[in-house]
Amino acid sequence: LDSCVACNSLIDKKAHFSNRLGGLICQDCIPKDRYSSSIFPGTVASILHIERSNWQKNSRLAFSLKIESELKRVLNNFLVFHLEKRMKSSRVLNILNEDTT
C-alpha cells in the first residue's frame, strides 16, 4: 500500500485509488485507470499508517468523520467492483452505524 500498484513508485500524500488495479496509484499513473477516484491526503496517510502498524494499535485508531467516511467508501467500492455485486451485510452495517451515532 505504500507504493503505486501500476509503477511501484512510492506514494506521497497525493494519490488516487484504483479498484481495477487494486490499490493506490500515483499522480503519474492516473491515466492508466481513468475510473480511479481521488482520495484525501489524510486518508492516504491513514492507509499507510494502518499498513505499518500492528492490529492491536489499528483497532484503537480514531479517524475524523471525513477520513472514516472515505475509508468506508473506498472499501465498499473495492468489494463491489471485485465481487460484482453489493453485499447485503454492508447495508446492515450502515444501519447499525447510523443507530450508534
PDB file of N, CA and C in Angstrom:
ATOM      1  N   LEU A   1       0.796  -1.205   0.000  1.00  0.00           N
ATOM      2  CA  LEU A   1       0.000   0.000   0.000  1.00  0.00           C
ATOM      3  C   LEU A   1       0.838   1.269   0.000  1.00  0.00           C
ATOM      4  N   ASP A   2       2.129   1.158   0.209  1.00  0.00           N
ATOM      5  CA  ASP A   2       2.938   2.368   0.226  1.00  0.00           C
ATOM      6  C   ASP A   2       3.535   2.699  -1.131  1.00  0.00           C
ATOM      7  N   SER A   3       3.231   1.869  -2.136  1.00  0.00           N
ATOM      8  CA  SER A   3       3.736   2.148  -3.483  1.00  0.00           C
ATOM      9  C   SER A   3       2.609   2.007  -4.502  1.00  0.00           C
ATOM     10  N   CYS A   4       2.807   2.669  -5.605  1.00  0.00           N
ATOM     11  CA  CYS A   4       1.819   2.666  -6.680  1.00  0.00           C
ATOM     12  C   CYS A   4       1.681   1.249  -7.246  1.00  0.00           C
ATOM     13  N   VAL A   5       0.448   0.776  -7.383  1.00  0.00           N
ATOM     14  CA  VAL A   5       0.229  -0.569  -7.901  1.00  0.00           C
ATOM     15  C   VAL A   5       0.524  -0.661  -9.399  1.00  0.00           C
ATOM     16  N   ALA A   6       0.649   0.477 -10.064  1.00  0.00           N
ATOM     17  CA  ALA A   6       0.915   0.468 -11.503  1.00  0.00           C
ATOM     18  C   ALA A   6       2.404   0.549 -11.835  1.00  0.00           C
ATOM     19  N   CYS A   7       3.149   1.388 -11.086  1.00  0.00           N
ATOM     20  CA  CYS A   7       4.564   1.597 -11.443  1.00  0.00           C
ATOM     21  C   CYS A   7       5.542   1.326 -10.304  1.00  0.00           C
ATOM     22  N   ASN A   8       5.044   1.031  -9.117  1.00  0.00           N
ATOM     23  CA  ASN A   8       5.862   0.715  -7.939  1.00  0.00           C
ATOM     24  C   ASN A   8       6.563   1.914  -7.296  1.00  0.00           C
ATOM     25  N   SER A   9       6.307   3.133  -7.768  1.00  0.00           N
ATOM     26  CA  SER A   9       6.932   4.291  -7.126  1.00  0.00           C
ATOM     27  C   SER A   9       6.248   4.520  -5.772  1.00  0.00           C
ATOM     28  N   LEU A  10       6.987   5.109  -4.837  1.00  0.00           N
ATOM     29  CA  LEU A  10       6.432   5.369  -3.511  1.00  0.00           C
ATOM     30  C   LEU A  10       5.284   6.365  -3.606  1.00  0.00           C
ATOM     31  N   ILE A  11       4.258   6.126  -2.828  1.00  0.00           N
ATOM     32  CA  ILE A  11       3.101   7.009  -2.794  1.00  0.00           C
ATOM     33  C   ILE A  11       3.391   8.161  -1.845  1.00  0.00           C
ATOM     34  N   ASP A  12       3.168   9.370  -2.327  1.00  0.00           N
ATOM     35  CA  ASP A  12       3.231  10.501  -1.418  1.00  0.00           C
ATOM     36  C   ASP A  12       1.809  10.786  -0.950  1.00  0.00           C
ATOM     37  N   LYS A  13       1.547  11.936  -0.479  1.00  0.00           N
ATOM     38  CA  LYS A  13       0.214  12.240   0.059  1.00  0.00           C
ATOM     39  C   LYS A  13      -0.851  12.381  -1.026  1.00  0.00           C
ATOM     40  N   LYS A  14      -0.448  12.603  -2.272  1.00  0.00           N
ATOM     41  CA  LYS A  14      -1.420  12.764  -3.348  1.00  0.00           C
ATOM     42  C   LYS A  14      -1.515  11.462  -4.139  1.00  0.00           C
ATOM     43  N   ALA A  15      -2.705  10.878  -4.139  1.00  0.00           N
ATOM     44  CA  ALA A  15      -2.885   9.603  -4.838  1.00  0.00           C
ATOM     45  C   ALA A  15      -4.341   9.440  -5.224  1.00  0.00           C
ATOM     46  N   HIS A  16      -4.577   8.461  -6.043  1.00  0.00           N
ATOM     47  CA  HIS A  16      -5.931   8.027  -6.395  1.00  0.00           C
ATOM     48  C   HIS A  16      -6.051   6.572  -5.979  1.00  0.00           C
ATOM     49  N   PHE A  17      -7.284   6.085  -5.851  1.00  0.00           N
ATOM     50  CA  PHE A  17      -7.498   4.675  -5.568  1.00  0.00           C
ATOM     51  C   PHE A  17      -8.093   4.034  -6.803  1.00  0.00           C
ATOM     52  N   SER A  18      -7.475   2.945  -7.244  1.00  0.00           N
ATOM     53  CA  SER A  18      -7.932   2.227  -8.428  1.00  0.00           C
ATOM     54  C   SER A  18      -8.522   0.889  -8.008  1.00  0.00           C
ATOM     55  N   ASN A  19      -9.829   0.747  -8.211  1.00  0.00           N
ATOM     56  CA  ASN A  19     -10.460  -0.546  -7.936  1.00  0.00           C
ATOM     57  C   ASN A  19      -9.947  -1.595  -8.908  1.00  0.00           C
ATOM     58  N   ARG A  20      -9.812  -1.206 -10.166  1.00  0.00           N
ATOM     59  CA  ARG A  20      -9.399  -2.150 -11.208  1.00  0.00           C
ATOM     60  C   ARG A  20      -7.988  -2.668 -10.957  1.00  0.00           C
ATOM     61  N   LEU A  21      -7.073  -1.779 -10.572  1.00  0.00           N
ATOM     62  CA  LEU A  21      -5.687  -2.184 -10.340  1.00  0.00           C
ATOM     63  C   LEU A  21      -5.461  -2.685  -8.917  1.00  0.00           C
ATOM     64  N   GLY A  22      -6.388  -2.394  -8.017  1.00  0.00           N
ATOM     65  CA  GLY A  22      -6.333  -2.958  -6.680  1.00  0.00           C
ATOM     66  C   GLY A  22      -5.546  -2.197  -5.650  1.00  0.00           C
ATOM     67  N   GLY A  23      -5.493  -0.879  -5.757  1.00  0.00           N
ATOM     68  CA  GLY A  23      -4.799  -0.123  -4.723  1.00  0.00           C
ATOM     69  C   GLY A  23      -4.554   1.314  -5.119  1.00  0.00           C
ATOM     70  N   LEU A  24      -3.615   1.932  -4.400  1.00  0.00           N
ATOM     71  CA  LEU A  24      -3.282   3.325  -4.643  1.00  0.00           C
ATOM     72  C   LEU A  24      -2.448   3.465  -5.907  1.00  0.00           C
ATOM     73  N   ILE A  25      -2.714   4.536  -6.649  1.00  0.00           N
ATOM     74  CA  ILE A  25      -1.884   4.857  -7.808  1.00  0.00           C
ATOM     75  C   ILE A  25      -1.392   6.294  -7.675  1.00  0.00           C
ATOM     76  N   CYS A  26      -0.180   6.511  -8.151  1.00  0.00           N
ATOM     77  CA  CYS A  26       0.433   7.835  -8.064  1.00  0.00           C
ATOM     78  C   CYS A  26      -0.162   8.771  -9.114  1.00  0.00           C
ATOM     79  N   GLN A  27       0.159  10.033  -8.993  1.00  0.00           N
ATOM     80  CA  GLN A  27      -0.347  11.042  -9.913  1.00  0.00           C
ATOM     81  C   GLN A  27       0.017  10.718 -11.365  1.00  0.00           C
ATOM     82  N   ASP A  28       1.213  10.206 -11.594  1.00  0.00           N
ATOM     83  CA  ASP A  28       1.660   9.902 -12.961  1.00  0.00           C
ATOM     84  C   ASP A  28       0.873   8.763 -13.594  1.00  0.00           C
ATOM     85  N   CYS A  29       0.323   7.873 -12.796  1.00  0.00           N
ATOM     86  CA  CYS A  29      -0.357   6.688 -13.328  1.00  0.00           C
ATOM     87  C   CYS A  29      -1.877   6.828 -13.408  1.00  0.00           C
ATOM     88  N   ILE A  30      -2.393   7.969 -13.058  1.00  0.00           N
ATOM     89  CA  ILE A  30      -3.846   8.179 -13.142  1.00  0.00           C
ATOM     90  C   ILE A  30      -4.386   7.861 -14.530  1.00  0.00           C
ATOM     91  N   PRO A  31      -3.674   8.218 -15.617  1.00  0.00           N
ATOM     92  CA  PRO A  31      -4.195   7.867 -16.949  1.00  0.00           C
ATOM     93  C   PRO A  31      -4.328   6.355 -17.198  1.00  0.00           C
ATOM     94  N   LYS A  32      -3.666   5.525 -16.401  1.00  0.00           N
ATOM     95  CA  LYS A  32      -3.776   4.074 -16.574  1.00  0.00           C
ATOM     96  C   LYS A  32      -5.119   3.532 -16.102  1.00  0.00           C
ATOM     97  N   ASP A  33      -5.826   4.307 -15.277  1.00  0.00           N
ATOM     98  CA  ASP A  33      -7.178   3.942 -14.858  1.00  0.00           C
ATOM     99  C   ASP A  33      -7.995   5.218 -14.747  1.00  0.00           C
ATOM    100  N   ARG A  34      -8.680   5.548 -15.806  1.00  0.00           N
ATOM    101  CA  ARG A  34      -9.429   6.799 -15.823  1.00  0.00           C
ATOM    102  C   ARG A  34     -10.635   6.760 -14.885  1.00  0.00           C
ATOM    103  N   TYR A  35     -10.956   5.591 -14.335  1.00  0.00           N
ATOM    104  CA  TYR A  35     -12.051   5.468 -13.383  1.00  0.00           C
ATOM    105  C   TYR A  35     -11.577   5.507 -11.932  1.00  0.00           C
ATOM    106  N   SER A  36     -10.283   5.695 -11.738  1.00  0.00           N
ATOM    107  CA  SER A  36      -9.781   5.794 -10.361  1.00  0.00           C
ATOM    108  C   SER A  36     -10.370   7.034  -9.708  1.00  0.00           C
ATOM    109  N   SER A  37     -10.437   7.008  -8.388  1.00  0.00           N
ATOM    110  CA  SER A  37     -11.021   8.152  -7.680  1.00  0.00           C
ATOM    111  C   SER A  37      -9.971   8.819  -6.807  1.00  0.00           C
ATOM    112  N   SER A  38     -10.071  10.125  -6.737  1.00  0.00           N
ATOM    113  CA  SER A  38      -9.132  10.846  -5.875  1.00  0.00           C
ATOM    114  C   SER A  38      -9.416  10.466  -4.423  1.00  0.00           C
ATOM    115  N   ILE A  39      -8.405  10.611  -3.625  1.00  0.00           N
ATOM    116  CA  ILE A  39      -8.501  10.218  -2.226  1.00  0.00           C
ATOM    117  C   ILE A  39      -7.789  11.283  -1.399  1.00  0.00           C
ATOM    118  N   PHE A  40      -8.394  11.680  -0.280  1.00  0.00           N
ATOM    119  CA  PHE A  40      -7.835  12.737   0.552  1.00  0.00           C
ATOM    120  C   PHE A  40      -6.434  12.364   1.039  1.00  0.00           C
ATOM    121  N   PRO A  41      -5.528  13.354   1.122  1.00  0.00           N
ATOM    122  CA  PRO A  41      -4.186  13.067   1.651  1.00  0.00           C
ATOM    123  C   PRO A  41      -4.230  12.438   3.046  1.00  0.00           C
ATOM    124  N   GLY A  42      -5.162  12.866   3.895  1.00  0.00           N
ATOM    125  CA  GLY A  42      -5.282  12.281   5.233  1.00  0.00           C
ATOM    126  C   GLY A  42      -5.690  10.823   5.191  1.00  0.00           C
ATOM    127  N   THR A  43      -6.500  10.456   4.206  1.00  0.00           N
ATOM    128  CA  THR A  43      -6.909   9.065   4.051  1.00  0.00           C
ATOM    129  C   THR A  43      -5.731   8.226   3.579  1.00  0.00           C
ATOM    130  N   VAL A  44      -4.944   8.779   2.650  1.00  0.00           N
ATOM    131  CA  VAL A  44      -3.731   8.076   2.195  1.00  0.00           C
ATOM    132  C   VAL A  44      -2.806   7.847   3.386  1.00  0.00           C
ATOM    133  N   ALA A  45      -2.592   8.879   4.188  1.00  0.00           N
ATOM    134  CA  ALA A  45      -1.729   8.751   5.369  1.00  0.00           C
ATOM    135  C   ALA A  45      -2.285   7.704   6.335  1.00  0.00           C
ATOM    136  N   SER A  46      -3.605   7.667   6.493  1.00  0.00           N
ATOM    137  CA  SER A  46      -4.234   6.678   7.382  1.00  0.00           C
ATOM    138  C   SER A  46      -4.029   5.264   6.864  1.00  0.00           C
ATOM    139  N   ILE A  47      -4.200   5.068   5.560  1.00  0.00           N
ATOM    140  CA  ILE A  47      -3.993   3.752   4.957  1.00  0.00           C
ATOM    141  C   ILE A  47      -2.550   3.301   5.171  1.00  0.00           C
ATOM    142  N   LEU A  48      -1.603   4.219   4.941  1.00  0.00           N
ATOM    143  CA  LEU A  48      -0.188   3.873   5.121  1.00  0.00           C
ATOM    144  C   LEU A  48       0.110   3.559   6.588  1.00  0.00           C
ATOM    145  N   HIS A  49      -0.500   4.310   7.506  1.00  0.00           N
ATOM    146  CA  HIS A  49      -0.300   4.045   8.933  1.00  0.00           C
ATOM    147  C   HIS A  49      -0.871   2.675   9.317  1.00  0.00           C
ATOM    148  N   ILE A  50      -2.062   2.369   8.829  1.00  0.00           N
ATOM    149  CA  ILE A  50      -2.688   1.078   9.116  1.00  0.00           C
ATOM    150  C   ILE A  50      -1.811  -0.063   8.622  1.00  0.00           C
ATOM    151  N   GLU A  51      -1.253   0.111   7.436  1.00  0.00           N
ATOM    152  CA  GLU A  51      -0.410  -0.948   6.873  1.00  0.00           C
ATOM    153  C   GLU A  51       0.829  -1.203   7.722  1.00  0.00           C
ATOM    154  N   ARG A  52       1.385  -0.163   8.291  1.00  0.00           N
ATOM    155  CA  ARG A  52       2.654  -0.278   9.012  1.00  0.00           C
ATOM    156  C   ARG A  52       2.499  -0.631  10.485  1.00  0.00           C
ATOM    157  N   SER A  53       1.288  -0.535  11.015  1.00  0.00           N
ATOM    158  CA  SER A  53       1.066  -0.771  12.438  1.00  0.00           C
ATOM    159  C   SER A  53       0.500  -2.168  12.681  1.00  0.00           C
ATOM    160  N   ASN A  54       0.602  -2.621  13.921  1.00  0.00           N
ATOM    161  CA  ASN A  54       0.038  -3.931  14.240  1.00  0.00           C
ATOM    162  C   ASN A  54      -1.468  -3.814  14.465  1.00  0.00           C
ATOM    163  N   TRP A  55      -2.137  -4.938  14.465  1.00  0.00           N
ATOM    164  CA  TRP A  55      -3.598  -4.977  14.532  1.00  0.00           C
ATOM    165  C   TRP A  55      -4.136  -4.326  15.806  1.00  0.00           C
ATOM    166  N   GLN A  56      -3.498  -4.564  16.938  1.00  0.00           N
ATOM    167  CA  GLN A  56      -3.997  -4.001  18.198  1.00  0.00           C
ATOM    168  C   GLN A  56      -3.979  -2.478  18.173  1.00  0.00           C
ATOM    169  N   LYS A  57      -2.910  -1.886  17.653  1.00  0.00           N
ATOM    170  CA  LYS A  57      -2.848  -0.426  17.562  1.00  0.00           C
ATOM    171  C   LYS A  57      -3.911   0.085  16.592  1.00  0.00           C
ATOM    172  N   ASN A  58      -4.094  -0.607  15.486  1.00  0.00           N
ATOM    173  CA  ASN A  58      -5.069  -0.165  14.490  1.00  0.00           C
ATOM    174  C   ASN A  58      -6.498  -0.236  15.018  1.00  0.00           C
ATOM    175  N   SER A  59      -6.782  -1.199  15.866  1.00  0.00           N
ATOM    176  CA  SER A  59      -8.142  -1.339  16.376  1.00  0.00           C
ATOM    177  C   SER A  59      -8.531  -0.187  17.306  1.00  0.00           C
ATOM    178  N   ARG A  60      -7.539   0.549  17.806  1.00  0.00           N
ATOM    179  CA  ARG A  60      -7.815   1.674  18.706  1.00  0.00           C
ATOM    180  C   ARG A  60      -7.756   3.025  18.006  1.00  0.00           C
ATOM    181  N   LEU A  61      -7.509   3.032  16.703  1.00  0.00           N
ATOM    182  CA  LEU A  61      -7.410   4.298  15.980  1.00  0.00           C
ATOM    183  C   LEU A  61      -8.750   5.011  15.921  1.00  0.00           C
ATOM    184  N   ALA A  62      -8.694   6.310  15.993  1.00  0.00           N
ATOM    185  CA  ALA A  62      -9.895   7.131  15.824  1.00  0.00           C
ATOM    186  C   ALA A  62      -9.647   8.037  14.617  1.00  0.00           C
ATOM    187  N   PHE A  63     -10.545   7.988  13.666  1.00  0.00           N
ATOM    188  CA  PHE A  63     -10.407   8.779  12.449  1.00  0.00           C
ATOM    189  C   PHE A  63     -11.405   9.928  12.469  1.00  0.00           C
ATOM    190  N   SER A  64     -11.068  10.980  11.752  1.00  0.00           N
ATOM    191  CA  SER A  64     -12.048  12.045  11.579  1.00  0.00           C
ATOM    192  C   SER A  64     -13.208  11.479  10.770  1.00  0.00           C
ATOM    193  N   LEU A  65     -14.364  12.116  10.855  1.00  0.00           N
ATOM    194  CA  LEU A  65     -15.536  11.638  10.109  1.00  0.00           C
ATOM    195  C   LEU A  65     -15.263  11.613   8.609  1.00  0.00           C
ATOM    196  N   LYS A  66     -14.524  12.610   8.124  1.00  0.00           N
ATOM    197  CA  LYS A  66     -14.195  12.697   6.693  1.00  0.00           C
ATOM    198  C   LYS A  66     -13.366  11.488   6.252  1.00  0.00           C
ATOM    199  N   ILE A  67     -12.335  11.160   7.012  1.00  0.00           N
ATOM    200  CA  ILE A  67     -11.460  10.038   6.666  1.00  0.00           C
ATOM    201  C   ILE A  67     -12.190   8.712   6.853  1.00  0.00           C
ATOM    202  N   GLU A  68     -12.929   8.569   7.950  1.00  0.00           N
ATOM    203  CA  GLU A  68     -13.672   7.331   8.179  1.00  0.00           C
ATOM    204  C   GLU A  68     -14.667   7.083   7.044  1.00  0.00           C
ATOM    205  N   SER A  69     -15.355   8.118   6.647  1.00  0.00           N
ATOM    206  CA  SER A  69     -16.331   8.004   5.562  1.00  0.00           C
ATOM    207  C   SER A  69     -15.653   7.591   4.259  1.00  0.00           C
ATOM    208  N   GLU A  70     -14.505   8.194   3.980  1.00  0.00           N
ATOM    209  CA  GLU A  70     -13.807   7.853   2.740  1.00  0.00           C
ATOM    210  C   GLU A  70     -13.236   6.438   2.786  1.00  0.00           C
ATOM    211  N   LEU A  71     -12.710   6.027   3.915  1.00  0.00           N
ATOM    212  CA  LEU A  71     -12.213   4.657   4.040  1.00  0.00           C
ATOM    213  C   LEU A  71     -13.332   3.644   3.778  1.00  0.00           C
ATOM    214  N   LYS A  72     -14.517   3.915   4.340  1.00  0.00           N
ATOM    215  CA  LYS A  72     -15.661   3.033   4.116  1.00  0.00           C
ATOM    216  C   LYS A  72     -16.055   3.019   2.638  1.00  0.00           C
ATOM    217  N   ARG A  73     -16.073   4.209   2.021  1.00  0.00           N
ATOM    218  CA  ARG A  73     -16.445   4.306   0.609  1.00  0.00           C
ATOM    219  C   ARG A  73     -15.470   3.536  -0.269  1.00  0.00           C
ATOM    220  N   VAL A  74     -14.181   3.720  -0.020  1.00  0.00           N
ATOM    221  CA  VAL A  74     -13.156   3.050  -0.820  1.00  0.00           C
ATOM    222  C   VAL A  74     -13.269   1.537  -0.663  1.00  0.00           C
ATOM    223  N   LEU A  75     -13.407   1.058   0.570  1.00  0.00           N
ATOM    224  CA  LEU A  75     -13.515  -0.381   0.807  1.00  0.00           C
ATOM    225  C   LEU A  75     -14.775  -0.949   0.174  1.00  0.00           C
ATOM    226  N   ASN A  76     -15.889  -0.272   0.348  1.00  0.00           N
ATOM    227  CA  ASN A  76     -17.142  -0.747  -0.226  1.00  0.00           C
ATOM    228  C   ASN A  76     -17.060  -0.796  -1.751  1.00  0.00           C
ATOM    229  N   ASN A  77     -16.557   0.278  -2.367  1.00  0.00           N
ATOM    230  CA  ASN A  77     -16.432   0.304  -3.831  1.00  0.00           C
ATOM    231  C   ASN A  77     -15.492  -0.785  -4.336  1.00  0.00           C
ATOM    232  N   PHE A  78     -14.418  -1.027  -3.600  1.00  0.00           N
ATOM    233  CA  PHE A  78     -13.471  -2.064  -3.979  1.00  0.00           C
ATOM    234  C   PHE A  78     -14.139  -3.444  -3.945  1.00  0.00           C
ATOM    235  N   LEU A  79     -14.874  -3.716  -2.874  1.00  0.00           N
ATOM    236  CA  LEU A  79     -15.560  -5.007  -2.754  1.00  0.00           C
ATOM    237  C   LEU A  79     -16.631  -5.180  -3.828  1.00  0.00           C
ATOM    238  N   VAL A  80     -17.416  -4.144  -4.060  1.00  0.00           N
ATOM    239  CA  VAL A  80     -18.463  -4.211  -5.085  1.00  0.00           C
ATOM    240  C   VAL A  80     -17.840  -4.446  -6.456  1.00  0.00           C
ATOM    241  N   PHE A  81     -16.747  -3.757  -6.736  1.00  0.00           N
ATOM    242  CA  PHE A  81     -16.078  -3.907  -8.027  1.00  0.00           C
ATOM    243  C   PHE A  81     -15.616  -5.344  -8.250  1.00  0.00           C
ATOM    244  N   HIS A  82     -14.975  -5.921  -7.243  1.00  0.00           N
ATOM    245  CA  HIS A  82     -14.402  -7.260  -7.413  1.00  0.00           C
ATOM    246  C   HIS A  82     -15.412  -8.387  -7.225  1.00  0.00           C
ATOM    247  N   LEU A  83     -16.415  -8.175  -6.403  1.00  0.00           N
ATOM    248  CA  LEU A  83     -17.440  -9.211  -6.212  1.00  0.00           C
ATOM    249  C   LEU A  83     -18.550  -9.103  -7.257  1.00  0.00           C
ATOM    250  N   GLU A  84     -18.594  -7.949  -7.907  1.00  0.00           N
ATOM    251  CA  GLU A  84     -19.578  -7.654  -8.953  1.00  0.00           C
ATOM    252  C   GLU A  84     -21.009  -7.647  -8.430  1.00  0.00           C
ATOM    253  N   LYS A  85     -21.169  -7.367  -7.146  1.00  0.00           N
ATOM    254  CA  LYS A  85     -22.492  -7.170  -6.566  1.00  0.00           C
ATOM    255  C   LYS A  85     -22.340  -6.519  -5.206  1.00  0.00           C
ATOM    256  N   ARG A  86     -23.397  -5.856  -4.784  1.00  0.00           N
ATOM    257  CA  ARG A  86     -23.408  -5.229  -3.458  1.00  0.00           C
ATOM    258  C   ARG A  86     -23.632  -6.293  -2.398  1.00  0.00           C
ATOM    259  N   MET A  87     -22.950  -6.146  -1.286  1.00  0.00           N
ATOM    260  CA  MET A  87     -23.113  -7.093  -0.194  1.00  0.00           C
ATOM    261  C   MET A  87     -24.262  -6.645   0.697  1.00  0.00           C
ATOM    262  N   LYS A  88     -25.117  -7.556   1.070  1.00  0.00           N
ATOM    263  CA  LYS A  88     -26.233  -7.238   1.964  1.00  0.00           C
ATOM    264  C   LYS A  88     -25.723  -6.786   3.319  1.00  0.00           C
ATOM    265  N   SER A  89     -24.638  -7.360   3.772  1.00  0.00           N
ATOM    266  CA  SER A  89     -24.114  -7.015   5.092  1.00  0.00           C
ATOM    267  C   SER A  89     -23.682  -5.557   5.171  1.00  0.00           C
ATOM    268  N   SER A  90     -23.273  -4.956   4.053  1.00  0.00           N
ATOM    269  CA  SER A  90     -22.857  -3.555   4.101  1.00  0.00           C
ATOM    270  C   SER A  90     -24.042  -2.659   4.435  1.00  0.00           C
ATOM    271  N   ARG A  91     -25.243  -2.993   3.964  1.00  0.00           N
ATOM    272  CA  ARG A  91     -26.435  -2.210   4.309  1.00  0.00           C
ATOM    273  C   ARG A  91     -26.757  -2.364   5.793  1.00  0.00           C
ATOM    274  N   VAL A  92     -26.608  -3.552   6.321  1.00  0.00           N
ATOM    275  CA  VAL A  92     -26.861  -3.783   7.748  1.00  0.00           C
ATOM    276  C   VAL A  92     -25.865  -2.991   8.583  1.00  0.00           C
ATOM    277  N   LEU A  93     -24.598  -3.017   8.213  1.00  0.00           N
ATOM    278  CA  LEU A  93     -23.576  -2.269   8.948  1.00  0.00           C
ATOM    279  C   LEU A  93     -23.856  -0.769   8.901  1.00  0.00           C
ATOM    280  N   ASN A  94     -24.313  -0.268   7.759  1.00  0.00           N
ATOM    281  CA  ASN A  94     -24.660   1.147   7.659  1.00  0.00           C
ATOM    282  C   ASN A  94     -25.792   1.505   8.614  1.00  0.00           C
ATOM    283  N   ILE A  95     -26.794   0.669   8.702  1.00  0.00           N
ATOM    284  CA  ILE A  95     -27.907   0.914   9.607  1.00  0.00           C
ATOM    285  C   ILE A  95     -27.428   0.903  11.051  1.00  0.00           C
ATOM    286  N   LEU A  96     -26.589  -0.066  11.405  1.00  0.00           N
ATOM    287  CA  LEU A  96     -26.070  -0.148  12.771  1.00  0.00           C
ATOM    288  C   LEU A  96     -25.229   1.075  13.102  1.00  0.00           C
ATOM    289  N   ASN A  97     -24.409   1.526  12.157  1.00  0.00           N
ATOM    290  CA  ASN A  97     -23.587   2.709  12.387  1.00  0.00           C
ATOM    291  C   ASN A  97     -24.443   3.954  12.575  1.00  0.00           C
ATOM    292  N   GLU A  98     -25.535   4.064  11.846  1.00  0.00           N
ATOM    293  CA  GLU A  98     -26.426   5.207  11.989  1.00  0.00           C
ATOM    294  C   GLU A  98     -27.085   5.207  13.362  1.00  0.00           C
ATOM    295  N   ASP A  99     -27.393   4.035  13.882  1.00  0.00           N
ATOM    296  CA  ASP A  99     -28.048   3.930  15.195  1.00  0.00           C
ATOM    297  C   ASP A  99     -27.119   4.318  16.334  1.00  0.00           C
ATOM    298  N   THR A 100     -25.817   4.144  16.147  1.00  0.00           N
ATOM    299  CA  THR A 100     -24.868   4.434  17.225  1.00  0.00           C
ATOM    300  C   THR A 100     -24.333   5.851  17.183  1.00  0.00           C
ATOM    301  N   THR A 101     -24.659   6.602  16.122  1.00  0.00           N
ATOM    302  CA  THR A 101     -24.137   7.977  16.046  1.00  0.00           C
ATOM    303  C   THR A 101     -25.166   8.984  16.491  1.00  0.00           C
TER     304      THR A 101
END
